[in-house]
CSV table of N, CA, C and O in Angstrom, one decimal:
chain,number,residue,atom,x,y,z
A,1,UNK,N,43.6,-79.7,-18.5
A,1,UNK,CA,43.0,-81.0,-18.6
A,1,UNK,C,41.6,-80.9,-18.2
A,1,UNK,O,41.4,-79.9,-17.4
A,2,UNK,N,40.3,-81.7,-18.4
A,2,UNK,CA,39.6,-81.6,-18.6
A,2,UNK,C,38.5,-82.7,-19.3
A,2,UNK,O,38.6,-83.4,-20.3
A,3,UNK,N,37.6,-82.5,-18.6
A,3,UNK,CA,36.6,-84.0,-19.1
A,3,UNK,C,35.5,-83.6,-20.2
A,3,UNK,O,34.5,-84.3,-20.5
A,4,UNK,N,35.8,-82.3,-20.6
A,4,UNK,CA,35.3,-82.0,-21.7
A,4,UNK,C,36.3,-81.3,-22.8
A,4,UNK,O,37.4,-80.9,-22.5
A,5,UNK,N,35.5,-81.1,-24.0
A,5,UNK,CA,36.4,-80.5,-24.7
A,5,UNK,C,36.7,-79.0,-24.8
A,5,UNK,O,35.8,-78.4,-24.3
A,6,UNK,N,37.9,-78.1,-25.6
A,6,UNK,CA,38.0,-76.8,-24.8
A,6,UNK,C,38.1,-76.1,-26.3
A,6,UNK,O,37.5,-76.6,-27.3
A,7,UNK,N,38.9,-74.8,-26.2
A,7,UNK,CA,38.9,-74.3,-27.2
A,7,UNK,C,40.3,-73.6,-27.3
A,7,UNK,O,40.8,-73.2,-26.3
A,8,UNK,N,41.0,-73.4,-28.7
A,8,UNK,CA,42.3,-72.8,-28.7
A,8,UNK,C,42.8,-71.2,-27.6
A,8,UNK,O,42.5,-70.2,-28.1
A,9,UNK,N,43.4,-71.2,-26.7
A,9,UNK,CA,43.7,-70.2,-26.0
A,9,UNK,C,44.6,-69.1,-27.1
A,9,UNK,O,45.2,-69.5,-28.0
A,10,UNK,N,44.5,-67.9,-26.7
A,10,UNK,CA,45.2,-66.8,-27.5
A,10,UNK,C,47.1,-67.0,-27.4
A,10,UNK,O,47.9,-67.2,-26.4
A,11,UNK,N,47.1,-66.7,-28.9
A,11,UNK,CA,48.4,-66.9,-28.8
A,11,UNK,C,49.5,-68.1,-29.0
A,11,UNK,O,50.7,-68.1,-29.0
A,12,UNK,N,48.1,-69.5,-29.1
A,12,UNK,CA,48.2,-70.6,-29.0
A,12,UNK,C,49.4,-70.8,-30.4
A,12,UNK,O,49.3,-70.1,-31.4
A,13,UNK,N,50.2,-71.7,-30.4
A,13,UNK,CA,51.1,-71.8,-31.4
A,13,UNK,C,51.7,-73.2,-31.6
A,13,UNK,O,52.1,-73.9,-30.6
A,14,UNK,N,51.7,-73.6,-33.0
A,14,UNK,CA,52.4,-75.3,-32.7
A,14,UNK,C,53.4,-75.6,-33.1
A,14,UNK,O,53.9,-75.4,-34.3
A,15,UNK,N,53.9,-76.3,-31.9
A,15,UNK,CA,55.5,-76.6,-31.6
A,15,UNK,C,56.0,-77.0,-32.8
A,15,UNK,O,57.1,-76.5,-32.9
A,16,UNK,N,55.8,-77.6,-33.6
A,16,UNK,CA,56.2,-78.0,-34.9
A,16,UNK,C,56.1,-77.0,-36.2
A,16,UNK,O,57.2,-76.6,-36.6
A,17,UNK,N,55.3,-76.7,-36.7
A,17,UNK,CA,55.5,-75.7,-37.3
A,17,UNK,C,55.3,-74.1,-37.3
A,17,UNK,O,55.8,-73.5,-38.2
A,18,UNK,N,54.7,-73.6,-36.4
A,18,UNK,CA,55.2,-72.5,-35.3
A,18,UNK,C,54.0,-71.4,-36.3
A,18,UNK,O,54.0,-70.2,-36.4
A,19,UNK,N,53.5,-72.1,-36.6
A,19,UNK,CA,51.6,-71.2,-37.1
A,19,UNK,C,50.8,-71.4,-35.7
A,19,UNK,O,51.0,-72.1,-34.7
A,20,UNK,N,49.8,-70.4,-35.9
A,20,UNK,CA,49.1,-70.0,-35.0
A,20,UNK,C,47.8,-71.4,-34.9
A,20,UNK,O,47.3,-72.0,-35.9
A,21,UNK,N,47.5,-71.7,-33.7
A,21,UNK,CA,46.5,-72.7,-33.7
A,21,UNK,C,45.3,-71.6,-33.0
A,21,UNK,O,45.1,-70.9,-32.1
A,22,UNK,N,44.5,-72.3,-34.3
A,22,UNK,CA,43.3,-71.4,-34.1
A,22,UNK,C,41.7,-72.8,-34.0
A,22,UNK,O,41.9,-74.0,-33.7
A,23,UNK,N,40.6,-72.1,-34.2
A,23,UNK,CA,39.7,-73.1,-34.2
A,23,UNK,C,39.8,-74.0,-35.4
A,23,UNK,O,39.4,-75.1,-35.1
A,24,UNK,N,40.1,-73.8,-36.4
A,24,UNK,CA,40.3,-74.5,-37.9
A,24,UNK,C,41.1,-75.6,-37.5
A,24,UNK,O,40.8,-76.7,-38.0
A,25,UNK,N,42.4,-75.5,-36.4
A,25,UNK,CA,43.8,-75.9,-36.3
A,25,UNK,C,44.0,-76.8,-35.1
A,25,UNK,O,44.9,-77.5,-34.7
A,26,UNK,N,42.9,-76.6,-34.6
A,26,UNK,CA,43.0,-77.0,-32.7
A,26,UNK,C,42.4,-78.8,-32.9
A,26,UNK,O,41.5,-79.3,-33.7
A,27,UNK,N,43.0,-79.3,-32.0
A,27,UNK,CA,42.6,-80.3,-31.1
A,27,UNK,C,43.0,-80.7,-29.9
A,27,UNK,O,43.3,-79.8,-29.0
A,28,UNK,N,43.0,-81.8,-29.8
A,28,UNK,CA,43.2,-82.1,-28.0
A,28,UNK,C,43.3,-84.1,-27.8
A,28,UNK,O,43.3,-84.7,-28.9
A,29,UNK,N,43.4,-84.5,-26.9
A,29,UNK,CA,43.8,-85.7,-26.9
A,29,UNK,C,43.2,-86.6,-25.7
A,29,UNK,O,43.2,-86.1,-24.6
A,30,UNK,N,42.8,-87.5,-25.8
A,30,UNK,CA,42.4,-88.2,-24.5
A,30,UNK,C,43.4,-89.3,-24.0
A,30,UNK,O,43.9,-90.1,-24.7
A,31,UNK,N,43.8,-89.0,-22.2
A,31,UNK,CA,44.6,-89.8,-21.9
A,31,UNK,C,43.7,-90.7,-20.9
A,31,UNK,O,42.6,-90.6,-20.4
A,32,UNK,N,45.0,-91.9,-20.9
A,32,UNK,CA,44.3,-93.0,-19.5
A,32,UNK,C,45.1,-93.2,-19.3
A,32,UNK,O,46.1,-93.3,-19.9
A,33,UNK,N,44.9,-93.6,-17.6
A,33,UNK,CA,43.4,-93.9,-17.5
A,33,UNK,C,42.3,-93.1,-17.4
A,33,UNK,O,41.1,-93.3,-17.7
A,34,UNK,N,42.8,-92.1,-16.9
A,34,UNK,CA,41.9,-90.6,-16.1
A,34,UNK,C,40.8,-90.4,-17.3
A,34,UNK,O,39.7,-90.1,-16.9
A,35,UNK,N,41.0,-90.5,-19.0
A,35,UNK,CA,39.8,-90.0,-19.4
A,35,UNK,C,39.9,-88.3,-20.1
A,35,UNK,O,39.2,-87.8,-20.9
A,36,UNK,N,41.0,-87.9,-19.3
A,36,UNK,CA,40.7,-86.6,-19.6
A,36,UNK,C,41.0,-86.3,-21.0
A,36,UNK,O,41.3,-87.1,-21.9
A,37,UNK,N,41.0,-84.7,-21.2
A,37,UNK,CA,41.2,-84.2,-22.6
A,37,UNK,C,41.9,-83.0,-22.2
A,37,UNK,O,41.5,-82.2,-21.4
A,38,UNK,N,43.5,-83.2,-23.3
A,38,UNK,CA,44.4,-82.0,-23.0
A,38,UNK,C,44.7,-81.7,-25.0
A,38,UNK,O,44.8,-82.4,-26.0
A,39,UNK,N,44.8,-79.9,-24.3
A,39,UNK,CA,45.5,-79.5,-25.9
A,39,UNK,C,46.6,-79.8,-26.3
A,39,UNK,O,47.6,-80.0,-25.7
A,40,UNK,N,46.2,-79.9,-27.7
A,40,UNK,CA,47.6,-80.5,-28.1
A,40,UNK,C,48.7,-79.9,-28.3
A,40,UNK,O,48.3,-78.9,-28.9
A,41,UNK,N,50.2,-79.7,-28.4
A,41,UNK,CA,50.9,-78.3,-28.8
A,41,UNK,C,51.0,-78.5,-29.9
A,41,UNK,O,51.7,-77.8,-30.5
A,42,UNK,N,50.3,-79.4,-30.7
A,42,UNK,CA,50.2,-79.7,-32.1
A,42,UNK,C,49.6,-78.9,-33.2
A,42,UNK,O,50.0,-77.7,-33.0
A,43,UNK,N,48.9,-78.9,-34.1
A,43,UNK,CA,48.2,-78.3,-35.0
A,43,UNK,C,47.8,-79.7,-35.3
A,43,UNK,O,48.5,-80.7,-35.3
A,44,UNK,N,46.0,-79.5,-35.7
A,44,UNK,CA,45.7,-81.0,-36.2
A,44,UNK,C,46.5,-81.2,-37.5
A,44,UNK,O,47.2,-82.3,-37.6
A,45,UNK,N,46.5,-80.4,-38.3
A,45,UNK,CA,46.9,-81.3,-39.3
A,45,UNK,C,48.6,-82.2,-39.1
A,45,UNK,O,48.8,-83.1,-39.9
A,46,UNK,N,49.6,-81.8,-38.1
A,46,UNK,CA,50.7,-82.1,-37.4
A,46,UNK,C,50.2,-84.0,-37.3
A,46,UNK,O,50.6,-85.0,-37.9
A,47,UNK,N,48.8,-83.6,-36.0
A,47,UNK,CA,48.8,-84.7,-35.6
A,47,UNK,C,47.9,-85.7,-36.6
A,47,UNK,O,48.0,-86.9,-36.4
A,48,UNK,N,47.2,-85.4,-37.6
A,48,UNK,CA,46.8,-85.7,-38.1
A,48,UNK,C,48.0,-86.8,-39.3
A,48,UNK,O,47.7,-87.9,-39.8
A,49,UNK,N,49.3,-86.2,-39.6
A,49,UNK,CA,50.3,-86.7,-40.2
A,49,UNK,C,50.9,-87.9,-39.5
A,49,UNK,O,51.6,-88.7,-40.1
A,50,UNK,N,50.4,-87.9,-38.3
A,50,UNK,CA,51.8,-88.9,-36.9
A,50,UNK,C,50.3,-89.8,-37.1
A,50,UNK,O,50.7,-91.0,-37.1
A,51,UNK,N,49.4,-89.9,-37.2
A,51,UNK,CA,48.3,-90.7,-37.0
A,51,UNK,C,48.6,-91.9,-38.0
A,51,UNK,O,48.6,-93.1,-37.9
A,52,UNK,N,48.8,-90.7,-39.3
A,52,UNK,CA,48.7,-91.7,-40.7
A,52,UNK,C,50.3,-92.3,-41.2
A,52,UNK,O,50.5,-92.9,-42.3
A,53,UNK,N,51.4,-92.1,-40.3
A,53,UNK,CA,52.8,-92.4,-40.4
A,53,UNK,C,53.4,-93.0,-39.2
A,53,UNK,O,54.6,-93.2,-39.2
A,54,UNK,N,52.8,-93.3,-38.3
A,54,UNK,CA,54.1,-93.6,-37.2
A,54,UNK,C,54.4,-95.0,-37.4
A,54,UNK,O,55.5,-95.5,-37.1
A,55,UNK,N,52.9,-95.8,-37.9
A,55,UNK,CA,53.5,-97.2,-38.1
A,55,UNK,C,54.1,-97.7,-39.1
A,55,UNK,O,54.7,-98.8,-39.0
A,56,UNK,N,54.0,-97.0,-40.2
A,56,UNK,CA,55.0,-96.7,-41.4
A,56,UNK,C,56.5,-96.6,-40.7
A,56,UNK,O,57.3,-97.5,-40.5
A,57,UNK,N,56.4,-96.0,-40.6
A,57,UNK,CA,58.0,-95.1,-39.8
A,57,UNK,C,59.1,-96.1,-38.9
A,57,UNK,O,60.3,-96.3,-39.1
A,58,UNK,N,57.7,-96.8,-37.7
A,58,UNK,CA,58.4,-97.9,-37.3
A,58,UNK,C,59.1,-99.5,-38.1
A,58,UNK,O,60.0,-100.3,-38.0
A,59,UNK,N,58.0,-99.1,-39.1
A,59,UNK,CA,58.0,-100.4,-39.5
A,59,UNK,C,59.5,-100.1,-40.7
A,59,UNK,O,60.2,-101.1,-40.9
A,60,UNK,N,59.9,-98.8,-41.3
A,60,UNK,CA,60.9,-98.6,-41.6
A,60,UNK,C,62.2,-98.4,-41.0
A,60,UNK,O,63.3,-98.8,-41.4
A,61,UNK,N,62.1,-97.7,-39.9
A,61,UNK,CA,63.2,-98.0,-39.0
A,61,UNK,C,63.4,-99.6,-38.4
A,61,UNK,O,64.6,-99.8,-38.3
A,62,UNK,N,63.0,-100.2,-38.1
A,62,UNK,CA,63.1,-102.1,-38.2
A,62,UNK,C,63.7,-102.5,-39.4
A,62,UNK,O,64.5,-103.5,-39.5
A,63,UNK,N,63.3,-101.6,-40.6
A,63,UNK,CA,64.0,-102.5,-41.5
A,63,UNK,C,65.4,-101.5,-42.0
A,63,UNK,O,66.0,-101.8,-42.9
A,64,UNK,N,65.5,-100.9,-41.6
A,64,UNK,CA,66.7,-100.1,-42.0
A,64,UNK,C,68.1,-100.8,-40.6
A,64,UNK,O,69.2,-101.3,-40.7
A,65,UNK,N,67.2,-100.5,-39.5
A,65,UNK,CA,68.5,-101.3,-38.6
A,65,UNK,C,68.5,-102.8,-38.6
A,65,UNK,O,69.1,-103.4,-37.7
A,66,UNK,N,67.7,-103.3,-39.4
A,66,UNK,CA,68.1,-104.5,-39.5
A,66,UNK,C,69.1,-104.9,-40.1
A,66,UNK,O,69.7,-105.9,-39.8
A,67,UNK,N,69.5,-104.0,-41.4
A,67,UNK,CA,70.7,-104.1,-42.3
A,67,UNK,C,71.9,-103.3,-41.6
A,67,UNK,O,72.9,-103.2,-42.3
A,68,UNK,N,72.0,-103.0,-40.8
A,68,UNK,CA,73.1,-101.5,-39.8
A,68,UNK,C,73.3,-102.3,-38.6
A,68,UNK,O,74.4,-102.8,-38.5
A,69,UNK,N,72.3,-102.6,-37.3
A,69,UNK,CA,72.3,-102.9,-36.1
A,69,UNK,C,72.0,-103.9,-35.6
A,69,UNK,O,70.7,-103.8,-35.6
A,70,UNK,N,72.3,-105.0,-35.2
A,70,UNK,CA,70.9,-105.9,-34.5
A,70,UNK,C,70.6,-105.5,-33.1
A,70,UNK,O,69.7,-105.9,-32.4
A,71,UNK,N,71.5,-104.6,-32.5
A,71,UNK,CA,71.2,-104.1,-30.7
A,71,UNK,C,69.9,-102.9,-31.2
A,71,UNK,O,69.0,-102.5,-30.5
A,72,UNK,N,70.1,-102.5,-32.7
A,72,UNK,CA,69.1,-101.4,-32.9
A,72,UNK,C,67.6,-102.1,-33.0
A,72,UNK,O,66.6,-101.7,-32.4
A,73,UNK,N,67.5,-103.1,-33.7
A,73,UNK,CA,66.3,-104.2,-33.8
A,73,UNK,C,65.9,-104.4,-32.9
A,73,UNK,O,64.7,-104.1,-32.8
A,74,UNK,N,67.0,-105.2,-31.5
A,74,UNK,CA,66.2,-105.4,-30.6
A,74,UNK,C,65.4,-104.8,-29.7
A,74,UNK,O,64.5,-105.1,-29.1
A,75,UNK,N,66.3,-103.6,-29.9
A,75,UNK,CA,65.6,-102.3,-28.8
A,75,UNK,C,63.7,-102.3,-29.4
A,75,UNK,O,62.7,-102.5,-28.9
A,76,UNK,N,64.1,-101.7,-31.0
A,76,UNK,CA,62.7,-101.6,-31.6
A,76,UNK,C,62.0,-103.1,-31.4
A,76,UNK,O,61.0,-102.9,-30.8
A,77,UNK,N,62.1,-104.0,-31.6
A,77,UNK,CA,60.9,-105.3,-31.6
A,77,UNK,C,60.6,-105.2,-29.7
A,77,UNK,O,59.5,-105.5,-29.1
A,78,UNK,N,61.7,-104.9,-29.1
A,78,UNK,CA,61.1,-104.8,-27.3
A,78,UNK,C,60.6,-103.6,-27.1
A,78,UNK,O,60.5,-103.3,-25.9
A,79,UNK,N,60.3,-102.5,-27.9
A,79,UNK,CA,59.5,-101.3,-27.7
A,79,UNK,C,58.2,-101.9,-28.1
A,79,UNK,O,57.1,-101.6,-27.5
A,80,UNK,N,58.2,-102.8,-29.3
A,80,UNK,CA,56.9,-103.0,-30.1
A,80,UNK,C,56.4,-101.4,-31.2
A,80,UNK,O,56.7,-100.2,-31.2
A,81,UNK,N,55.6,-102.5,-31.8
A,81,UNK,CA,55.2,-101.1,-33.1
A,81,UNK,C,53.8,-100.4,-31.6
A,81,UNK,O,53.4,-100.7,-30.5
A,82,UNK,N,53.8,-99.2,-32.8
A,82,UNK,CA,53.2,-97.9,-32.2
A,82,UNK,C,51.6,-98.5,-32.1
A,82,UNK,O,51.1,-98.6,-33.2
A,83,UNK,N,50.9,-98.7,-31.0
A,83,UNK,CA,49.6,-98.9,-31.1
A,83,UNK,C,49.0,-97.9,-30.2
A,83,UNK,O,48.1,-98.3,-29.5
A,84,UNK,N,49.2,-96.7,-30.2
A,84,UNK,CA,48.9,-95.3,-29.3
A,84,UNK,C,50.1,-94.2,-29.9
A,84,UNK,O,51.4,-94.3,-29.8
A,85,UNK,N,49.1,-92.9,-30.8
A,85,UNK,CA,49.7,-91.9,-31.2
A,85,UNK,C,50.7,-91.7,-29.7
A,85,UNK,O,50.5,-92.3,-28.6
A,86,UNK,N,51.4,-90.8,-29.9
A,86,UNK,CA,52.4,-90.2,-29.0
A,86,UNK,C,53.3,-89.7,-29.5
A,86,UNK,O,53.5,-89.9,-30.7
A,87,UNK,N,54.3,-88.2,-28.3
A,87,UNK,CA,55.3,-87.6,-28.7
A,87,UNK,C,55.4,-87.0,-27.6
A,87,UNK,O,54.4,-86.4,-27.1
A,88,UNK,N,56.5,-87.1,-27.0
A,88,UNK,CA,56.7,-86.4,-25.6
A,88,UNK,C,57.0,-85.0,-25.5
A,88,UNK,O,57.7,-84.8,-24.5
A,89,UNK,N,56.7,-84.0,-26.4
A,89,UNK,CA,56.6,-82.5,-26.5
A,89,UNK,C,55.3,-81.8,-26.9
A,89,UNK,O,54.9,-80.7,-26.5
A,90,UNK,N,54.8,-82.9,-28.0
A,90,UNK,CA,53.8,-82.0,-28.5
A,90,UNK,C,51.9,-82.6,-27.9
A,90,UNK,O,50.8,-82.0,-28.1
A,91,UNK,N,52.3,-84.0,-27.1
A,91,UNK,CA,51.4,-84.6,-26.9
A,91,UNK,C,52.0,-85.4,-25.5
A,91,UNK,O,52.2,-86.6,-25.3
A,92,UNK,N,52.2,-84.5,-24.6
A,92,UNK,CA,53.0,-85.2,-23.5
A,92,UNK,C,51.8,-85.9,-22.3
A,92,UNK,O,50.8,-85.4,-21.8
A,93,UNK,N,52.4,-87.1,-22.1
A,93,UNK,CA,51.0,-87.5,-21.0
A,93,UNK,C,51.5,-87.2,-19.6
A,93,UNK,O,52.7,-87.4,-19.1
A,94,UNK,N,50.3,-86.8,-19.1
A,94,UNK,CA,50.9,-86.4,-17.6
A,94,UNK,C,50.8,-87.4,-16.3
A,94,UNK,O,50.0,-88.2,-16.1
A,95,UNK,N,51.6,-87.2,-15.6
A,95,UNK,CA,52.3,-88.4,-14.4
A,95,UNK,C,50.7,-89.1,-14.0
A,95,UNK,O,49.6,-88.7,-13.7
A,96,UNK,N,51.2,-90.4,-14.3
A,96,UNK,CA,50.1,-91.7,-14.2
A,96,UNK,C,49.5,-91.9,-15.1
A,96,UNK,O,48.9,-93.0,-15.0
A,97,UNK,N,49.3,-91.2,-16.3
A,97,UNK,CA,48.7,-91.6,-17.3
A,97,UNK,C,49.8,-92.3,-18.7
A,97,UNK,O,50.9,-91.9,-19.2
A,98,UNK,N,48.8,-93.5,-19.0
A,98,UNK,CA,49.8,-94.6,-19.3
A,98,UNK,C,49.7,-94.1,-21.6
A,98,UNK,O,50.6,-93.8,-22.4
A,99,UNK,N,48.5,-94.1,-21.9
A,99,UNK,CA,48.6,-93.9,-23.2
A,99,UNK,C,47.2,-93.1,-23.3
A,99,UNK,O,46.3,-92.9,-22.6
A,100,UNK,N,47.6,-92.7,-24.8
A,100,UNK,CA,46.6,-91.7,-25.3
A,100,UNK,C,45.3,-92.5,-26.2
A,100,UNK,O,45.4,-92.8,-27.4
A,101,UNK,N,44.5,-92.5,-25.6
A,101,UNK,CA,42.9,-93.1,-26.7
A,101,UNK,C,42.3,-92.5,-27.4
A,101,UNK,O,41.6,-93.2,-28.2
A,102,UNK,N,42.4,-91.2,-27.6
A,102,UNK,CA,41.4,-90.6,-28.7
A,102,UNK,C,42.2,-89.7,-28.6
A,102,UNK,O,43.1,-89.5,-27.7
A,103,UNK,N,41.9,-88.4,-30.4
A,103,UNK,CA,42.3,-87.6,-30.4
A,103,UNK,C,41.0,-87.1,-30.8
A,103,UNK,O,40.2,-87.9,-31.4
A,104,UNK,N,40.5,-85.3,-30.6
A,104,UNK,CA,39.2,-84.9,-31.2
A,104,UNK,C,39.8,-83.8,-32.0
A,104,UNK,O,40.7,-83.2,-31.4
A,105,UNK,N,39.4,-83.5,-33.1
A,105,UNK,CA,39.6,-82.3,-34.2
A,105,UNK,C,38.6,-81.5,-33.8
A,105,UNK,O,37.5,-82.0,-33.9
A,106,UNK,N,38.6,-80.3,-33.3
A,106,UNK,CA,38.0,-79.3,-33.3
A,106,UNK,C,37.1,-79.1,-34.9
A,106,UNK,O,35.9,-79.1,-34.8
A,107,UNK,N,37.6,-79.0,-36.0
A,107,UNK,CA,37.5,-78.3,-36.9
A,107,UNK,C,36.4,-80.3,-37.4
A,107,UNK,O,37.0,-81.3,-37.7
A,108,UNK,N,35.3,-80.2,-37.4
A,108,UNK,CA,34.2,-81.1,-37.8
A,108,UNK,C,34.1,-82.0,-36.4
A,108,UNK,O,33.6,-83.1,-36.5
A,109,UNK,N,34.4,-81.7,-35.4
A,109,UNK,CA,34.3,-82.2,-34.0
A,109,UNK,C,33.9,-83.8,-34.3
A,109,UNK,O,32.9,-84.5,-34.2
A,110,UNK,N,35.6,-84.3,-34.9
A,110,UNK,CA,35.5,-85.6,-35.0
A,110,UNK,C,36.6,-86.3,-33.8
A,110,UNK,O,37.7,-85.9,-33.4
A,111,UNK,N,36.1,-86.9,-33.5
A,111,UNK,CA,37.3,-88.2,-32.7
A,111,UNK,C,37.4,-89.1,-33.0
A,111,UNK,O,36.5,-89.9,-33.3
A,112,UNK,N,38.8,-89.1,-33.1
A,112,UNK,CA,39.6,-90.6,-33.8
A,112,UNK,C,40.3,-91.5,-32.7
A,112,UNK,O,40.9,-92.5,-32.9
């Protein structure tokens, strides 16, 4: 962790699809409150997919257990939809930090 940004360590690999994360591949994440910036076990383009689907996802699982569960509904409407990427393996926040604010792509040193 770190208040600037870093670069892929050797050997680096992402948990999801188990390719090598390189500079092309790398990013990192900003948590709060602290501010800091940690790698991700992701590959951008991984997180780059959860960016552009999770609120899709939620918004389908609400409507799938609405026709199956209503204890499943309530759980999801008292979680609320997704307004902070997350995933507690590949993007885990560490003790005291509440959600993630930015993500930076290495590869065109953008943050989202």
């Amino acid at each position: 962790m770190s208040d600037t940004h870093g670069k892929p360590t050797e050997g680096m690999e992402c948990m999801c699809t188990l390719e090598d994360i390189d500079e092309e591949s790398y990013c990192e994440y900003q948590t709060m409150p602290s501010g800091k910036w940690h790698p991700s076990m992701f590959a951008s383009s991984v997180v780059e997919e959860m960016l552009n689907s999770q609120f899709q996802k939620y918004l389908d699982d609400v409507e799938k257990a609405a026709s199956d569960c209503a204890a499943a509904v309530r759980r999801l409407v008292v979680k609320g939809p997704p307004t902070h990427i997350f995933d507690a393996h590949g993007l885990p926040l560490p003790e005291g930090e509440t959600h993630i604010e930015k993500v930076w792509f290495m590869k065109g040193d953008e943050e989202r």
